[in-house]
Short mmCIF file of C-alpha atoms in Angstrom, two decimals:
data_model
loop_
_atom_site.label_atom_id
_atom_site.label_comp_id
_atom_site.label_asym_id
_atom_site.label_seq_id
_atom_site.Cartn_x
_atom_site.Cartn_y
_atom_site.Cartn_z
CA MET A 1 19.81 207.42 -148.17
CA GLY A 2 19.51 204.41 -150.43
CA THR A 3 20.09 200.80 -149.42
CA GLU A 4 23.53 200.57 -151.02
CA GLU A 5 24.65 203.89 -149.55
CA LEU A 6 23.40 202.81 -146.11
CA ARG A 7 25.31 199.51 -146.35
CA LEU A 8 28.46 201.38 -147.43
CA ASN A 9 28.14 203.83 -144.52
CA ILE A 10 27.76 200.96 -142.05
CA GLU A 11 30.73 199.11 -143.54
CA ASN A 12 32.76 202.32 -143.20
CA ALA A 13 31.72 202.54 -139.54
CA LEU A 14 32.81 198.94 -138.97
CA GLN A 15 36.14 199.66 -140.69
CA GLU A 16 36.64 202.54 -138.26
CA ILE A 17 36.18 200.33 -135.19
CA ARG A 18 37.69 197.12 -136.56
CA PRO A 19 41.35 197.96 -135.67
CA TYR A 20 40.40 198.20 -131.98
CA LEU A 21 38.72 194.79 -132.10
CA GLU A 22 41.58 193.24 -134.05
CA ALA A 23 44.09 194.57 -131.48
CA ASP A 24 42.36 192.32 -128.93
CA GLY A 25 42.17 189.32 -131.26
CA GLY A 26 38.59 189.89 -132.42
CA ASN A 27 36.67 191.14 -135.40
CA ILE A 28 33.16 192.05 -136.50
CA SER A 29 31.15 191.53 -139.67
CA LEU A 30 27.91 192.97 -140.98
CA VAL A 31 25.19 190.33 -141.31
CA ASP A 32 22.02 192.24 -142.22
CA ILE A 33 20.18 195.56 -142.16
CA THR A 34 16.42 195.29 -141.67
CA ASP A 35 13.99 198.01 -140.58
CA ASP A 36 16.86 200.29 -139.47
CA ILE A 37 18.28 197.54 -137.24
CA VAL A 38 21.80 196.35 -137.95
CA SER A 39 22.76 192.74 -137.24
CA VAL A 40 26.44 192.03 -136.72
CA GLN A 41 28.51 189.01 -135.82
CA LEU A 42 31.38 189.18 -133.37
CA GLU A 43 34.32 186.97 -134.22
CA GLY A 44 37.47 185.65 -132.60
CA ALA A 45 38.25 186.79 -129.06
CA CYS A 46 35.17 189.05 -129.06
CA LEU A 47 32.91 186.01 -128.74
CA GLY A 48 33.98 185.14 -125.22
CA CYS A 49 34.89 188.62 -124.05
CA SER A 50 33.18 189.77 -120.88
CA VAL A 51 32.88 193.35 -122.14
CA ASN A 52 31.47 192.63 -125.61
CA GLN A 53 28.07 194.12 -124.74
CA MET A 54 29.70 197.37 -123.69
CA THR A 55 31.89 197.31 -126.80
CA LEU A 56 28.86 196.90 -129.04
CA LYS A 57 26.74 199.54 -127.33
CA ASN A 58 29.37 202.20 -126.72
CA GLY A 59 31.70 201.47 -129.61
CA VAL A 60 30.00 199.76 -132.51
CA GLU A 61 26.46 201.14 -132.16
CA ALA A 62 27.67 204.69 -131.50
CA THR A 63 30.02 204.57 -134.49
CA ILE A 64 27.34 203.15 -136.79
CA LYS A 65 24.83 205.80 -135.69
CA ARG A 66 27.39 208.51 -136.42
CA HIS A 67 27.72 207.20 -139.99
CA ALA A 68 24.02 206.29 -140.43
CA PRO A 69 21.83 208.27 -137.97
CA GLN A 70 18.61 206.51 -139.01
CA ILE A 71 19.80 203.23 -137.46
CA LYS A 72 17.72 202.47 -134.36
CA ARG A 73 19.87 199.77 -132.81
CA VAL A 74 22.54 197.15 -133.34
CA ILE A 75 22.12 193.50 -132.41
CA GLU A 76 24.64 190.70 -132.28
CA ILE A 77 23.32 187.60 -134.01
CA ASN A 78 24.36 185.34 -131.14
CA GLY A 79 21.58 186.91 -129.09
CA ILE A 80 23.05 190.08 -127.55
CA THR A 81 20.59 192.96 -127.94
CA PHE A 82 21.22 196.62 -127.11
#
């Protein structure tokens, strides 16, 4: 899978989960993909949410890995690592 195809697959994964985040007043954006590690930024209500780590691990990371199986992990640029 090429770089552009990988980015597109990850964006598609984020589009799949975005409605759930938006329903709670949050959002997510792709920041970078380096060495099969995806960096994302949580936005809005997701920033202060007490369950954002669980959301990223069980929701975002799982969805991204379904669309791009070579991804090893997802990190949030504000320091949350999974």
